[in-house]
Every structure is written in C-alpha cells, then in structure tokens.
Tab-separated table of N, CA and C in Angstrom:
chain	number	residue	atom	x	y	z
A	29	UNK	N	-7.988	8.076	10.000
A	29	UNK	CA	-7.310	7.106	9.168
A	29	UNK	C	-8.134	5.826	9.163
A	30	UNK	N	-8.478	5.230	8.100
A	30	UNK	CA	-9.184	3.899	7.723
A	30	UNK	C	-8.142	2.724	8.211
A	31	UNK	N	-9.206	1.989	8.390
A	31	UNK	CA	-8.738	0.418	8.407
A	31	UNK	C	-7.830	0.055	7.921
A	32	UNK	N	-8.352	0.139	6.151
A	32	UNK	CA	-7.531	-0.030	5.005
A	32	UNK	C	-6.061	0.459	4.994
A	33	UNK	N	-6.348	1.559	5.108
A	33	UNK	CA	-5.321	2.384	4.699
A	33	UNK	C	-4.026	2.347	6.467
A	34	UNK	N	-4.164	2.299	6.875
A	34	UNK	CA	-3.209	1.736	8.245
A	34	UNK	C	-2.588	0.439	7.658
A	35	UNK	N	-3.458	-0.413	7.137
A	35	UNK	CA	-3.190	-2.178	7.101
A	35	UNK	C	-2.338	-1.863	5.827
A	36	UNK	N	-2.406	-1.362	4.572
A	36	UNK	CA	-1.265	-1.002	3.874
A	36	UNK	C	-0.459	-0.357	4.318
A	37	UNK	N	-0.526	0.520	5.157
A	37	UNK	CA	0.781	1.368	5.434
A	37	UNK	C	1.624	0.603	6.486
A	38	UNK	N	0.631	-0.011	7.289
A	38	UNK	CA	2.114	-1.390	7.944
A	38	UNK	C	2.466	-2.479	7.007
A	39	UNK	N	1.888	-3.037	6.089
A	39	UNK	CA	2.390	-3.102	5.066
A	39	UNK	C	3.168	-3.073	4.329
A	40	UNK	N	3.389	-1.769	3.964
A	40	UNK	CA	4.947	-1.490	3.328
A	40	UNK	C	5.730	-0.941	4.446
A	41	UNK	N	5.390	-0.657	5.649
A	41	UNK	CA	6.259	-0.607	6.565
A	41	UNK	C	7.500	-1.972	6.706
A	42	UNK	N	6.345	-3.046	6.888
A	42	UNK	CA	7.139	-4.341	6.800
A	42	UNK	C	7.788	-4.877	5.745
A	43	UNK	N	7.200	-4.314	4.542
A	43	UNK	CA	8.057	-4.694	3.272
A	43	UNK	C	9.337	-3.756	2.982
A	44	UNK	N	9.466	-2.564	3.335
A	44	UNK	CA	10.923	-2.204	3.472
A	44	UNK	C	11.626	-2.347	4.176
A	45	UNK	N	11.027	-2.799	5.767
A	45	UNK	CA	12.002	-3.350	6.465
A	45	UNK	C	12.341	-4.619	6.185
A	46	UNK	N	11.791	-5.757	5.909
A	46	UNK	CA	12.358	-6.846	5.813
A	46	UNK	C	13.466	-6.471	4.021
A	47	UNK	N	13.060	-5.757	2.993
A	47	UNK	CA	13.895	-6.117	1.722
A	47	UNK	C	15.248	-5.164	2.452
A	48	UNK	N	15.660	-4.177	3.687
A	48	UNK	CA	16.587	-3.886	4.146
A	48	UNK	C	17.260	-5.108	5.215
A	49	UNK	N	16.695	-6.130	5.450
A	49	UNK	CA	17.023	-7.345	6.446
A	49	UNK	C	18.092	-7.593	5.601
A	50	UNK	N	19.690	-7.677	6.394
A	50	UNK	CA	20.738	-8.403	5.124
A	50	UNK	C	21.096	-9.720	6.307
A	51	UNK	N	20.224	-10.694	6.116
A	51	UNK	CA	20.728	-11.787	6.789
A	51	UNK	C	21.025	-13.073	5.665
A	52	UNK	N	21.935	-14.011	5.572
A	52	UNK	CA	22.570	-14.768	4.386
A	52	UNK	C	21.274	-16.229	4.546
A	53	UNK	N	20.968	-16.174	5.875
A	53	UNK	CA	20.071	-17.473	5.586
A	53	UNK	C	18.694	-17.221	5.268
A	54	UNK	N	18.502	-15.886	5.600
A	54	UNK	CA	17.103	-15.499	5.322
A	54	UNK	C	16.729	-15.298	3.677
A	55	UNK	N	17.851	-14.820	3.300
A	55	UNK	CA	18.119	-14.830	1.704
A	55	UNK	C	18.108	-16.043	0.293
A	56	UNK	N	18.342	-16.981	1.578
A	56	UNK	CA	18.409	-18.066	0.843
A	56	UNK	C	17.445	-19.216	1.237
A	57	UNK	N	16.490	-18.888	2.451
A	57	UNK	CA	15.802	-19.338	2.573
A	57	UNK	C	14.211	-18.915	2.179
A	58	UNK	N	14.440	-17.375	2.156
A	58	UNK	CA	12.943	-17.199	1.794
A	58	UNK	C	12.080	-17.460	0.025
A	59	UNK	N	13.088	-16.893	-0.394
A	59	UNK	CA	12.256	-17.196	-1.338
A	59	UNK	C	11.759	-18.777	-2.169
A	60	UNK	N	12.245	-19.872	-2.010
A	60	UNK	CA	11.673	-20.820	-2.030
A	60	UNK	C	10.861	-20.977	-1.054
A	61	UNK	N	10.370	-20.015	0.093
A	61	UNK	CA	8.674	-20.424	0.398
A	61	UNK	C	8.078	-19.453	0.092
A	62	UNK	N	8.350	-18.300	-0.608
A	62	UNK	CA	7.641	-17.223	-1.203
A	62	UNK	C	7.262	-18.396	-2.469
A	63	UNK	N	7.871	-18.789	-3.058
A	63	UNK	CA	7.621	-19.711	-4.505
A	63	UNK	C	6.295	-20.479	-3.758
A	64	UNK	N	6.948	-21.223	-2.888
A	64	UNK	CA	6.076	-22.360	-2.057
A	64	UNK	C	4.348	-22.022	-2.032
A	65	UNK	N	4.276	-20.817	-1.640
A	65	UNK	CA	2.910	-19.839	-0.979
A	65	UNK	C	2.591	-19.316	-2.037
A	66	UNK	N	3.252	-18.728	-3.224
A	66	UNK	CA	2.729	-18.071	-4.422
A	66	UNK	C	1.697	-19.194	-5.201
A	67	UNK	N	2.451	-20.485	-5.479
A	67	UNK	CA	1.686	-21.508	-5.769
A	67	UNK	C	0.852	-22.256	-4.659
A	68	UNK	N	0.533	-21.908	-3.769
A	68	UNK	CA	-0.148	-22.616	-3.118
A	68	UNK	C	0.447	-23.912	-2.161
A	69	UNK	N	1.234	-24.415	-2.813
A	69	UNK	CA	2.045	-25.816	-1.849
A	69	UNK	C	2.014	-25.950	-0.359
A	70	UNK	N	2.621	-24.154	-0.127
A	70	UNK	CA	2.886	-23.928	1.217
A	70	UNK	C	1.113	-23.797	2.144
A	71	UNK	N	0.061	-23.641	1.481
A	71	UNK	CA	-1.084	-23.465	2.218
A	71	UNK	C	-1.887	-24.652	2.261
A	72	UNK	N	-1.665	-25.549	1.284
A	72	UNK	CA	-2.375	-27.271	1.064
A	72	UNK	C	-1.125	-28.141	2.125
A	73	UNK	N	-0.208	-27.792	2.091
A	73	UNK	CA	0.342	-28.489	3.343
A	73	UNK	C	0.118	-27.864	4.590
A	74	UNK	N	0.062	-26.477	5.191
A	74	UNK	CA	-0.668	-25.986	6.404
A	74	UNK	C	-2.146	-26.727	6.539
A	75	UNK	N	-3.186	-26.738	5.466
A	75	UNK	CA	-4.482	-27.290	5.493
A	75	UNK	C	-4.447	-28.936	5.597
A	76	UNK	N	-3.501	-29.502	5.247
A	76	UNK	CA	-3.169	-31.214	5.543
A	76	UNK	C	-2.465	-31.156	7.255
A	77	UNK	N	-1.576	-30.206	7.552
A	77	UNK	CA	-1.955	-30.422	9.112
A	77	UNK	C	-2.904	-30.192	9.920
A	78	UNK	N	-3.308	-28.831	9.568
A	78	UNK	CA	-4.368	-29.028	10.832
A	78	UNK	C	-5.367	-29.862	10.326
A	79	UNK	N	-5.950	-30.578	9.417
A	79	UNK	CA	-6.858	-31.372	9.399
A	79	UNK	C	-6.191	-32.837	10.076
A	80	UNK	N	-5.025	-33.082	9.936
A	80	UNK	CA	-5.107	-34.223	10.730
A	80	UNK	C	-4.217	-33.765	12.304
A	81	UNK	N	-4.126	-32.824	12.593
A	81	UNK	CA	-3.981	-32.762	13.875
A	81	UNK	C	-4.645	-31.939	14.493
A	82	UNK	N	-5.419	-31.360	13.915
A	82	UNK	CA	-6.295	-29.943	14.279
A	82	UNK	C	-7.826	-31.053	14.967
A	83	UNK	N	-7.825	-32.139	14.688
A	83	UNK	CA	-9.208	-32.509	15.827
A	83	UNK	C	-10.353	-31.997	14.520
A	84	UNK	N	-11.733	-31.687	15.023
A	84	UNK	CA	-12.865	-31.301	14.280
A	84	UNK	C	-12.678	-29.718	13.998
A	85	UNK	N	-12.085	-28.874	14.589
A	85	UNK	CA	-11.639	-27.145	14.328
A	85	UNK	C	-10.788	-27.083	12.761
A	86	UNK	N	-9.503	-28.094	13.234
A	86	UNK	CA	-9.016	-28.127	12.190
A	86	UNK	C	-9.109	-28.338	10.777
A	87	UNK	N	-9.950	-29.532	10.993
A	87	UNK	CA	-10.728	-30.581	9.577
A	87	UNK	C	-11.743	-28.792	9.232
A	88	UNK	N	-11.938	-28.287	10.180
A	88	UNK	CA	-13.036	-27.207	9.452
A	88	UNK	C	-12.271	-26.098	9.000
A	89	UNK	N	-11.303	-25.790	9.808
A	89	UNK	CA	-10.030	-24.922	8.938
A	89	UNK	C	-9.739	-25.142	7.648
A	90	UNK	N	-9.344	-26.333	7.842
A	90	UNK	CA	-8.348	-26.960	6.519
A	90	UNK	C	-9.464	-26.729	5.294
A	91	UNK	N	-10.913	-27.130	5.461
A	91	UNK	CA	-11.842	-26.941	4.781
A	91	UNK	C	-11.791	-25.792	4.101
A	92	UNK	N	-12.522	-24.955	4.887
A	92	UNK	CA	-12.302	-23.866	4.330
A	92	UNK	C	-11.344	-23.215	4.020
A	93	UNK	N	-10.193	-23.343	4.242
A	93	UNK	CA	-8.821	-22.641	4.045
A	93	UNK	C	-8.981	-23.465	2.167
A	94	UNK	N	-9.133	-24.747	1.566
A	94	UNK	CA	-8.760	-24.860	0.856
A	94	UNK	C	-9.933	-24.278	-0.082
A	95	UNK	N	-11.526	-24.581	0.308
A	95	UNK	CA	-12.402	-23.796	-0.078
A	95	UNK	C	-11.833	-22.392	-1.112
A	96	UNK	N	-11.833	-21.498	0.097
A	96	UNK	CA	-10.905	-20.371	-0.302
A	96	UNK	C	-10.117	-19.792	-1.287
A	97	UNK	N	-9.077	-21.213	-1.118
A	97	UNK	CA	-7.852	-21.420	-2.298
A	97	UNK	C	-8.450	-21.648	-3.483
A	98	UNK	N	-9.538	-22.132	-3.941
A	98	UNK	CA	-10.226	-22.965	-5.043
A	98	UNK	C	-11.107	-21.859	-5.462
A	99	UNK	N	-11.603	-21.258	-4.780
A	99	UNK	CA	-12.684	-19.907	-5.144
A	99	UNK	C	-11.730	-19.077	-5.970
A	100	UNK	N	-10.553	-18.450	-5.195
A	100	UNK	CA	-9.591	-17.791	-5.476
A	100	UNK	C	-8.973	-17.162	-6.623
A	101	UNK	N	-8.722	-19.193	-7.214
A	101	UNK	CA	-8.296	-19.741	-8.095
A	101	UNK	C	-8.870	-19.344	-9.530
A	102	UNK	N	-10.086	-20.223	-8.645
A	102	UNK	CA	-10.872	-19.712	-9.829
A	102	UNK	C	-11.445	-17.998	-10.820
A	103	UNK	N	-11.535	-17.210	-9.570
A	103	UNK	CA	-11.802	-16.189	-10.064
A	103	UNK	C	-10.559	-15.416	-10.571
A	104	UNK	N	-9.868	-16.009	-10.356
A	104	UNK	CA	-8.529	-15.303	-10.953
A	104	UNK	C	-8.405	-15.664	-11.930
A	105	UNK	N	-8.867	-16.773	-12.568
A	105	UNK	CA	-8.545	-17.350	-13.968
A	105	UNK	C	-9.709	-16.432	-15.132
A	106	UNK	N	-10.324	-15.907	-14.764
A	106	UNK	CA	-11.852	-15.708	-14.800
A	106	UNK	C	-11.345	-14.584	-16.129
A	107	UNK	N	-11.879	-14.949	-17.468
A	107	UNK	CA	-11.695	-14.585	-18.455
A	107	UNK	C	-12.121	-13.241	-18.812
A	108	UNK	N	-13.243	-12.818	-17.895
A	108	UNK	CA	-14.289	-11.804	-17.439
A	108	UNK	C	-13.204	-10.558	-16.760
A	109	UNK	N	-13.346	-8.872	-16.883
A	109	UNK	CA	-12.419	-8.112	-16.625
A	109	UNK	C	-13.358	-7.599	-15.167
C-alpha cells in the first residue's frame, strides 16, 4: 500500500467519522471556520501569530506559509488547463 493511498484512506476515514459526529456545538461551530480556511482568513491569521510570537522560526513560517498561499492562489486562477 502507497503513501498516497493510506493518506486518503485515513482521510475519508476521518471524513465519515466526523460528518457521523452529532454534537450541537460542533455543528454550529464548524463551519464558519471551514468558511474561515476555505478563504484563507483562518491561515493569514495563524501566519500573523507565529510571526509575531514565533521569534525568527516563526517570521520564517509565517513567510512561507503565506508564500504558499499566494503561489496557490495563483495557480488556481491560472486560465491554462
């Protein structure tokens, strides 16, 4: 069995267990940070902490973490199939 193919299959392991989770706050709490993380909000505010509390590791996290986000971005927009 591949890498790959394990890392999807826990994967949807975890994705049917959590859409069987019937908890009332989890319901009403997750998906406004699924929204949060889909757009990005939730990862430019992780990258604004550790750059200012993360010391010089962090500032290089945050870097590249937003790096990342911006590459991402971009190639996703990418008019090209």
């Amino acid at each position: 069995m591949g890498i790959l193919t394990a890392l999807r299959d826990d994967d949807h392991r975890l994705t049917r267990r959590m859409a069987a989770w019937d908890s009332g706050w989890a319901r009403r709490l997750l998906p406004p940070v699924e929204e949060a993380a889909e757009h990005t909000k939730l990862w430019w505010a992780a990258a604004v902490v550790m750059a200012a509390g993360g010391g010089w590791r962090g500032r290089q996290a945050a870097a590249a973490g937003i790096t990342a986000m911006a590459v991402a971005e971009l190639l996703s927009q990418s008019p090209y199939p």
